[in-house]
Amino acid sequence: IAIPMLSLLPAAGFVWALRRAAPTDPRRAGRAVGLAAGGLGAFVYAFHCQADQPGYVLLWYGLAIGITVVATQAIASRWLRW
């Protein structure tokens, strides 16, 4: 839950910036926003998390970034239409 929550502010900023750019494929732009915001959220969370085993990072960080990508794609595709 922490990584998607930490990704909210970057995702909002990226969507706001992309609204001015008028992307031609809103779903792909939403996926890109989700991936970038999820990566930033995971980056911030990594400084506070003590667990650094490869399996933990691969499974839980990947799952959290995937959730962020899917949610951002669903939301941003509606906001990025023009």
JSON list of C-alpha atoms in Angstrom, two decimals:
[
{"chain": "A", "resi": 1, "resn": "ILE", "atom": "CA", "xyz": [0.00, 0.00, 0.00]},
{"chain": "A", "resi": 2, "resn": "ALA", "atom": "CA", "xyz": [2.89, 2.37, 0.70]},
{"chain": "A", "resi": 3, "resn": "ILE", "atom": "CA", "xyz": [4.37, 2.44, -2.81]},
{"chain": "A", "resi": 4, "resn": "PRO", "atom": "CA", "xyz": [1.07, 3.25, -4.59]},
{"chain": "A", "resi": 5, "resn": "MET", "atom": "CA", "xyz": [0.37, 5.93, -1.97]},
{"chain": "A", "resi": 6, "resn": "LEU", "atom": "CA", "xyz": [3.83, 7.43, -2.42]},
{"chain": "A", "resi": 7, "resn": "SER", "atom": "CA", "xyz": [3.18, 7.42, -6.18]},
{"chain": "A", "resi": 8, "resn": "LEU", "atom": "CA", "xyz": [0.07, 9.61, -6.02]},
{"chain": "A", "resi": 9, "resn": "LEU", "atom": "CA", "xyz": [1.82, 12.98, -6.06]},
{"chain": "A", "resi": 10, "resn": "PRO", "atom": "CA", "xyz": [4.27, 12.15, -8.89]},
{"chain": "A", "resi": 11, "resn": "ALA", "atom": "CA", "xyz": [1.43, 10.61, -10.92]},
{"chain": "A", "resi": 12, "resn": "ALA", "atom": "CA", "xyz": [-0.71, 13.71, -10.49]},
{"chain": "A", "resi": 13, "resn": "GLY", "atom": "CA", "xyz": [2.19, 15.88, -11.61]},
{"chain": "A", "resi": 14, "resn": "PHE", "atom": "CA", "xyz": [2.92, 13.72, -14.64]},
{"chain": "A", "resi": 15, "resn": "VAL", "atom": "CA", "xyz": [-0.75, 13.65, -15.68]},
{"chain": "A", "resi": 16, "resn": "TRP", "atom": "CA", "xyz": [-0.96, 17.42, -15.31]},
{"chain": "A", "resi": 17, "resn": "ALA", "atom": "CA", "xyz": [2.14, 17.83, -17.49]},
{"chain": "A", "resi": 18, "resn": "LEU", "atom": "CA", "xyz": [0.84, 15.38, -20.12]},
{"chain": "A", "resi": 19, "resn": "ARG", "atom": "CA", "xyz": [-2.52, 17.15, -20.34]},
{"chain": "A", "resi": 20, "resn": "ARG", "atom": "CA", "xyz": [-0.68, 20.06, -21.86]},
{"chain": "A", "resi": 21, "resn": "ALA", "atom": "CA", "xyz": [1.22, 17.78, -24.27]},
{"chain": "A", "resi": 22, "resn": "ALA", "atom": "CA", "xyz": [-1.93, 16.17, -25.81]},
{"chain": "A", "resi": 23, "resn": "PRO", "atom": "CA", "xyz": [-0.74, 12.55, -26.20]},
{"chain": "A", "resi": 24, "resn": "THR", "atom": "CA", "xyz": [-2.21, 10.63, -29.13]},
{"chain": "A", "resi": 25, "resn": "ASP", "atom": "CA", "xyz": [-2.56, 7.33, -27.21]},
{"chain": "A", "resi": 26, "resn": "PRO", "atom": "CA", "xyz": [-3.93, 8.08, -23.70]},
{"chain": "A", "resi": 27, "resn": "ARG", "atom": "CA", "xyz": [-3.75, 4.45, -22.53]},
{"chain": "A", "resi": 28, "resn": "ARG", "atom": "CA", "xyz": [-0.06, 4.12, -23.37]},
{"chain": "A", "resi": 29, "resn": "ALA", "atom": "CA", "xyz": [0.64, 7.51, -21.83]},
{"chain": "A", "resi": 30, "resn": "GLY", "atom": "CA", "xyz": [-1.21, 6.39, -18.69]},
{"chain": "A", "resi": 31, "resn": "ARG", "atom": "CA", "xyz": [0.95, 3.26, -18.51]},
{"chain": "A", "resi": 32, "resn": "ALA", "atom": "CA", "xyz": [4.10, 5.35, -18.86]},
{"chain": "A", "resi": 33, "resn": "VAL", "atom": "CA", "xyz": [2.93, 7.71, -16.13]},
{"chain": "A", "resi": 34, "resn": "GLY", "atom": "CA", "xyz": [2.14, 4.76, -13.85]},
{"chain": "A", "resi": 35, "resn": "LEU", "atom": "CA", "xyz": [5.51, 3.15, -14.45]},
{"chain": "A", "resi": 36, "resn": "ALA", "atom": "CA", "xyz": [7.40, 6.38, -13.79]},
{"chain": "A", "resi": 37, "resn": "ALA", "atom": "CA", "xyz": [5.34, 7.27, -10.71]},
{"chain": "A", "resi": 38, "resn": "GLY", "atom": "CA", "xyz": [5.55, 3.70, -9.37]},
{"chain": "A", "resi": 39, "resn": "GLY", "atom": "CA", "xyz": [9.30, 3.73, -9.83]},
{"chain": "A", "resi": 40, "resn": "LEU", "atom": "CA", "xyz": [9.58, 6.98, -7.92]},
{"chain": "A", "resi": 41, "resn": "GLY", "atom": "CA", "xyz": [7.33, 5.66, -5.16]},
{"chain": "A", "resi": 42, "resn": "ALA", "atom": "CA", "xyz": [9.44, 2.50, -4.89]},
{"chain": "A", "resi": 43, "resn": "PHE", "atom": "CA", "xyz": [12.60, 4.59, -4.84]},
{"chain": "A", "resi": 44, "resn": "VAL", "atom": "CA", "xyz": [11.32, 6.64, -1.89]},
{"chain": "A", "resi": 45, "resn": "TYR", "atom": "CA", "xyz": [10.01, 3.55, -0.08]},
{"chain": "A", "resi": 46, "resn": "ALA", "atom": "CA", "xyz": [13.35, 1.75, -0.48]},
{"chain": "A", "resi": 47, "resn": "PHE", "atom": "CA", "xyz": [15.01, 4.26, 1.82]},
{"chain": "A", "resi": 48, "resn": "HIS", "atom": "CA", "xyz": [12.63, 3.35, 4.66]},
{"chain": "A", "resi": 49, "resn": "CYS", "atom": "CA", "xyz": [12.33, -0.42, 4.18]},
{"chain": "A", "resi": 50, "resn": "GLN", "atom": "CA", "xyz": [14.82, -2.70, 5.95]},
{"chain": "A", "resi": 51, "resn": "ALA", "atom": "CA", "xyz": [14.08, -5.77, 3.80]},
{"chain": "A", "resi": 52, "resn": "ASP", "atom": "CA", "xyz": [16.39, -5.94, 0.80]},
{"chain": "A", "resi": 53, "resn": "GLN", "atom": "CA", "xyz": [16.30, -9.61, -0.18]},
{"chain": "A", "resi": 54, "resn": "PRO", "atom": "CA", "xyz": [16.04, -10.06, -3.96]},
{"chain": "A", "resi": 55, "resn": "GLY", "atom": "CA", "xyz": [12.85, -12.14, -3.77]},
{"chain": "A", "resi": 56, "resn": "TYR", "atom": "CA", "xyz": [11.14, -9.57, -1.55]},
{"chain": "A", "resi": 57, "resn": "VAL", "atom": "CA", "xyz": [12.10, -6.67, -3.79]},
{"chain": "A", "resi": 58, "resn": "LEU", "atom": "CA", "xyz": [11.14, -8.50, -6.98]},
{"chain": "A", "resi": 59, "resn": "LEU", "atom": "CA", "xyz": [7.78, -9.71, -5.72]},
{"chain": "A", "resi": 60, "resn": "TRP", "atom": "CA", "xyz": [6.45, -6.88, -3.58]},
{"chain": "A", "resi": 61, "resn": "TYR", "atom": "CA", "xyz": [7.96, -3.89, -5.34]},
{"chain": "A", "resi": 62, "resn": "GLY", "atom": "CA", "xyz": [7.02, -5.35, -8.73]},
{"chain": "A", "resi": 63, "resn": "LEU", "atom": "CA", "xyz": [3.47, -6.04, -7.55]},
{"chain": "A", "resi": 64, "resn": "ALA", "atom": "CA", "xyz": [3.11, -2.53, -6.12]},
{"chain": "A", "resi": 65, "resn": "ILE", "atom": "CA", "xyz": [4.44, -0.91, -9.31]},
{"chain": "A", "resi": 66, "resn": "GLY", "atom": "CA", "xyz": [2.12, -3.11, -11.39]},
{"chain": "A", "resi": 67, "resn": "ILE", "atom": "CA", "xyz": [-0.87, -1.99, -9.31]},
{"chain": "A", "resi": 68, "resn": "THR", "atom": "CA", "xyz": [0.21, 1.61, -9.79]},
{"chain": "A", "resi": 69, "resn": "VAL", "atom": "CA", "xyz": [0.52, 1.13, -13.56]},
{"chain": "A", "resi": 70, "resn": "VAL", "atom": "CA", "xyz": [-2.94, -0.44, -13.89]},
{"chain": "A", "resi": 71, "resn": "ALA", "atom": "CA", "xyz": [-4.64, 2.18, -11.69]},
{"chain": "A", "resi": 72, "resn": "THR", "atom": "CA", "xyz": [-2.91, 5.10, -13.38]},
{"chain": "A", "resi": 73, "resn": "GLN", "atom": "CA", "xyz": [-3.71, 3.77, -16.84]},
{"chain": "A", "resi": 74, "resn": "ALA", "atom": "CA", "xyz": [-7.40, 3.51, -15.95]},
{"chain": "A", "resi": 75, "resn": "ILE", "atom": "CA", "xyz": [-7.55, 6.98, -14.43]},
{"chain": "A", "resi": 76, "resn": "ALA", "atom": "CA", "xyz": [-5.18, 8.85, -16.75]},
{"chain": "A", "resi": 77, "resn": "SER", "atom": "CA", "xyz": [-6.75, 7.55, -19.96]},
{"chain": "A", "resi": 78, "resn": "ARG", "atom": "CA", "xyz": [-9.88, 9.52, -19.10]},
{"chain": "A", "resi": 79, "resn": "TRP", "atom": "CA", "xyz": [-7.97, 12.66, -18.12]},
{"chain": "A", "resi": 80, "resn": "LEU", "atom": "CA", "xyz": [-5.64, 12.68, -21.13]},
{"chain": "A", "resi": 81, "resn": "ARG", "atom": "CA", "xyz": [-8.30, 12.68, -23.85]},
{"chain": "A", "resi": 82, "resn": "TRP", "atom": "CA", "xyz": [-8.49, 15.71, -26.08]}
]
